[in-house]
Short mmCIF file of N, CA and C and ligand atoms in Angstrom, two decimals:
data_model
loop_
_atom_site.label_atom_id
_atom_site.label_comp_id
_atom_site.label_asym_id
_atom_site.label_seq_id
_atom_site.Cartn_x
_atom_site.Cartn_y
_atom_site.Cartn_z
N MET H 42 1.02 -0.90 -0.09
CA MET H 42 0.07 -0.04 0.08
C MET H 42 0.62 1.11 0.07
N ALA H 43 0.47 2.32 -1.05
CA ALA H 43 1.35 3.38 -1.00
C ALA H 43 1.35 4.14 0.42
N GLY H 44 0.25 4.03 1.23
CA GLY H 44 0.28 4.82 2.46
C GLY H 44 1.26 4.30 3.39
N THR H 45 1.76 3.30 3.22
CA THR H 45 2.87 2.49 4.26
C THR H 45 4.26 2.97 4.05
N LYS H 46 4.52 3.72 2.84
CA LYS H 46 5.72 4.21 2.40
C LYS H 46 6.07 5.61 2.57
N LYS H 47 7.41 5.91 2.96
CA LYS H 47 7.50 7.40 3.39
C LYS H 47 8.98 7.66 2.49
N VAL H 48 8.90 8.87 1.78
CA VAL H 48 10.08 9.20 0.89
C VAL H 48 11.23 10.04 2.13
N VAL H 49 12.22 9.36 2.07
CA VAL H 49 13.13 9.77 3.31
C VAL H 49 14.11 10.61 2.44
N THR H 50 14.58 10.25 1.47
CA THR H 50 15.62 11.17 0.55
C THR H 50 15.46 11.08 -0.97
N LYS H 51 15.97 12.20 -1.68
CA LYS H 51 15.95 12.27 -2.90
C LYS H 51 17.09 12.78 -3.48
N PHE H 52 17.30 11.99 -4.83
CA PHE H 52 18.80 12.36 -5.49
C PHE H 52 18.32 12.68 -6.80
N ALA H 53 18.77 13.82 -7.42
CA ALA H 53 18.70 14.34 -8.72
C ALA H 53 19.48 13.35 -9.82
N THR H 54 18.96 12.95 -10.71
CA THR H 54 19.68 12.31 -11.69
C THR H 54 20.41 13.01 -12.72
N GLN H 55 21.36 12.59 -13.25
CA GLN H 55 22.04 13.23 -14.64
C GLN H 55 20.91 13.55 -15.64
N GLY H 56 19.91 12.77 -15.86
CA GLY H 56 18.86 13.38 -16.93
C GLY H 56 17.75 14.05 -16.43
N GLY H 57 17.69 14.55 -15.07
CA GLY H 57 16.65 15.62 -14.62
C GLY H 57 15.90 14.65 -13.78
N ALA H 58 15.78 13.39 -13.64
CA ALA H 58 14.68 12.81 -12.92
C ALA H 58 14.83 12.68 -11.41
N ILE H 59 14.24 12.03 -10.94
CA ILE H 59 14.32 12.06 -9.23
C ILE H 59 14.56 10.52 -8.97
N VAL H 60 15.52 10.25 -8.08
CA VAL H 60 15.63 8.89 -7.32
C VAL H 60 15.12 9.18 -5.96
N SER H 61 13.94 8.58 -5.61
CA SER H 61 13.32 8.57 -4.37
C SER H 61 13.70 7.26 -3.31
N VAL H 62 14.25 7.60 -2.33
CA VAL H 62 14.57 6.62 -1.22
C VAL H 62 13.49 6.62 -0.39
N VAL H 63 12.65 5.47 -0.25
CA VAL H 63 11.53 5.47 0.52
C VAL H 63 11.69 4.18 1.57
N GLU H 64 11.05 4.58 2.57
CA GLU H 64 11.00 3.57 3.88
C GLU H 64 9.83 2.87 3.73
N ALA H 65 9.74 1.58 3.77
CA ALA H 65 8.74 0.62 3.93
C ALA H 65 8.46 0.56 5.51
N ARG H 66 7.62 1.11 6.06
CA ARG H 66 7.32 1.23 7.34
C ARG H 66 6.97 -0.10 8.05
N GLU H 67 6.30 -1.14 7.24
CA GLU H 67 5.86 -2.36 7.86
C GLU H 67 7.31 -3.10 8.12
N ASN H 68 8.24 -3.04 7.41
CA ASN H 68 9.26 -3.88 7.88
C ASN H 68 10.65 -3.17 8.33
N GLY H 69 10.73 -1.78 8.10
CA GLY H 69 12.06 -1.03 8.15
C GLY H 69 12.89 -0.93 7.49
N TRP H 70 12.66 -1.57 6.14
CA TRP H 70 13.68 -1.65 5.08
C TRP H 70 13.34 -0.31 4.25
N PHE H 71 14.51 -0.16 3.34
CA PHE H 71 14.42 1.09 2.50
C PHE H 71 14.71 0.60 1.08
N GLU H 72 14.05 1.25 0.27
CA GLU H 72 13.93 0.94 -1.42
C GLU H 72 14.23 2.20 -1.93
N TRP H 73 14.79 2.14 -3.17
CA TRP H 73 14.69 3.45 -4.04
C TRP H 73 13.95 3.03 -5.37
N GLU H 74 13.55 4.14 -5.95
CA GLU H 74 12.51 3.99 -7.18
C GLU H 74 13.08 5.21 -8.13
N CYS H 75 13.50 5.02 -9.33
CA CYS H 75 13.77 6.14 -10.26
C CYS H 75 12.44 6.69 -10.99
N SER H 76 12.24 7.97 -10.84
CA SER H 76 11.01 8.42 -11.65
C SER H 76 11.53 8.57 -13.23
N GLY H 77 12.59 8.33 -13.50
CA GLY H 77 12.87 8.65 -14.90
C GLY H 77 12.83 7.38 -15.78
N CYS H 78 13.26 6.34 -15.36
CA CYS H 78 13.33 4.96 -15.88
C CYS H 78 12.63 4.05 -15.30
N SER H 79 11.85 4.38 -14.15
CA SER H 79 11.14 3.36 -13.56
C SER H 79 11.85 2.09 -12.99
N GLU H 80 13.26 2.17 -12.82
CA GLU H 80 14.06 1.12 -12.05
C GLU H 80 13.78 1.34 -10.73
N SER H 81 13.96 0.18 -9.97
CA SER H 81 13.98 0.11 -8.53
C SER H 81 14.92 -0.64 -7.77
N GLY H 82 15.31 -0.59 -6.67
CA GLY H 82 16.00 -1.40 -5.93
C GLY H 82 15.64 -2.37 -4.96
N LEU H 83 16.29 -3.33 -4.75
CA LEU H 83 15.89 -4.15 -3.63
C LEU H 83 16.04 -3.66 -2.13
N PRO H 84 14.97 -4.19 -1.26
CA PRO H 84 15.10 -3.45 -0.04
C PRO H 84 16.37 -3.66 0.87
N ARG H 85 16.95 -2.81 1.31
CA ARG H 85 18.20 -2.95 2.18
C ARG H 85 18.35 -1.98 3.11
N VAL H 86 19.17 -1.95 4.19
CA VAL H 86 19.34 -0.90 5.19
C VAL H 86 19.67 0.48 4.72
N ARG H 87 19.21 1.20 5.23
CA ARG H 87 19.00 2.80 4.62
C ARG H 87 20.49 3.26 3.80
N ARG H 88 21.47 3.07 4.60
CA ARG H 88 22.71 3.34 4.07
C ARG H 88 23.18 2.78 2.74
N PHE H 89 23.01 1.74 2.56
CA PHE H 89 23.14 0.79 1.31
C PHE H 89 22.14 1.29 0.44
N THR H 90 20.91 1.77 0.73
CA THR H 90 19.99 1.89 -0.36
C THR H 90 20.27 3.32 -0.83
N ASN H 91 20.88 4.20 0.20
CA ASN H 91 21.24 5.70 -0.26
C ASN H 91 22.44 5.67 -1.36
N ASP H 92 23.38 4.61 -1.06
CA ASP H 92 24.60 4.34 -2.05
C ASP H 92 24.10 3.89 -3.16
N ASP H 93 23.13 2.71 -3.25
CA ASP H 93 22.77 2.55 -4.50
C ASP H 93 21.87 3.53 -5.41
N ALA H 94 21.24 4.30 -4.41
CA ALA H 94 20.37 5.34 -5.19
C ALA H 94 21.30 6.33 -5.69
N GLN H 95 22.39 6.64 -5.28
CA GLN H 95 23.02 7.87 -5.71
C GLN H 95 24.10 7.23 -6.90
N SER H 96 24.25 6.09 -6.76
CA SER H 96 24.94 5.49 -7.94
C SER H 96 24.10 5.48 -9.11
N HIS H 97 22.84 5.14 -9.32
CA HIS H 97 21.78 5.12 -10.24
C HIS H 97 21.97 6.60 -10.67
N ALA H 98 21.76 7.58 -9.96
CA ALA H 98 21.32 8.91 -10.05
C ALA H 98 22.62 9.35 -10.95
N ASP H 99 23.69 8.64 -10.52
CA ASP H 99 25.05 9.31 -11.18
C ASP H 99 24.79 8.70 -12.85
N VAL H 100 24.28 7.79 -13.05
CA VAL H 100 24.26 7.24 -14.65
C VAL H 100 23.05 7.44 -15.20
N CYS H 101 21.96 7.27 -14.65
CA CYS H 101 20.80 7.34 -15.15
C CYS H 101 20.37 8.87 -16.13
N ARG H 102 20.08 8.66 -17.26
CA ARG H 102 20.23 9.89 -17.99
C ARG H 102 18.56 9.88 -18.69
N ALA H 103 17.79 9.06 -18.19
CA ALA H 103 16.15 8.80 -18.59
C ALA H 103 15.39 10.14 -18.23
N LEU H 104 14.68 10.77 -18.85
CA LEU H 104 13.95 11.77 -18.47
C LEU H 104 12.41 11.33 -17.92
N PRO H 105 11.99 11.83 -16.92
CA PRO H 105 10.52 11.71 -16.50
C PRO H 105 9.48 12.11 -17.45
N LEU H 106 8.47 11.27 -17.72
CA LEU H 106 7.67 11.31 -18.78
C LEU H 106 6.46 12.58 -18.70
N ASP H 107 6.27 12.89 -17.36
CA ASP H 107 5.27 13.70 -17.10
C ASP H 107 5.85 14.89 -16.54
ZN1 ZN N 365 16.58 5.68 -13.73
#
């Protein structure tokens, strides 16, 4: 459910999209989702999710469609 997730960090990508790090409240894990290419990451602890999100933001050139 969308209501159980909270965005905790956002990274701007090379292409001008946003990678959001979200907390899944029900289990305490964090995931990232890219608004440009719709890729997302597997649930991890926050520090690793931030690293993954930032790595993706550094290389992603996809533009958001809306
Ligand atoms: Zn992306």
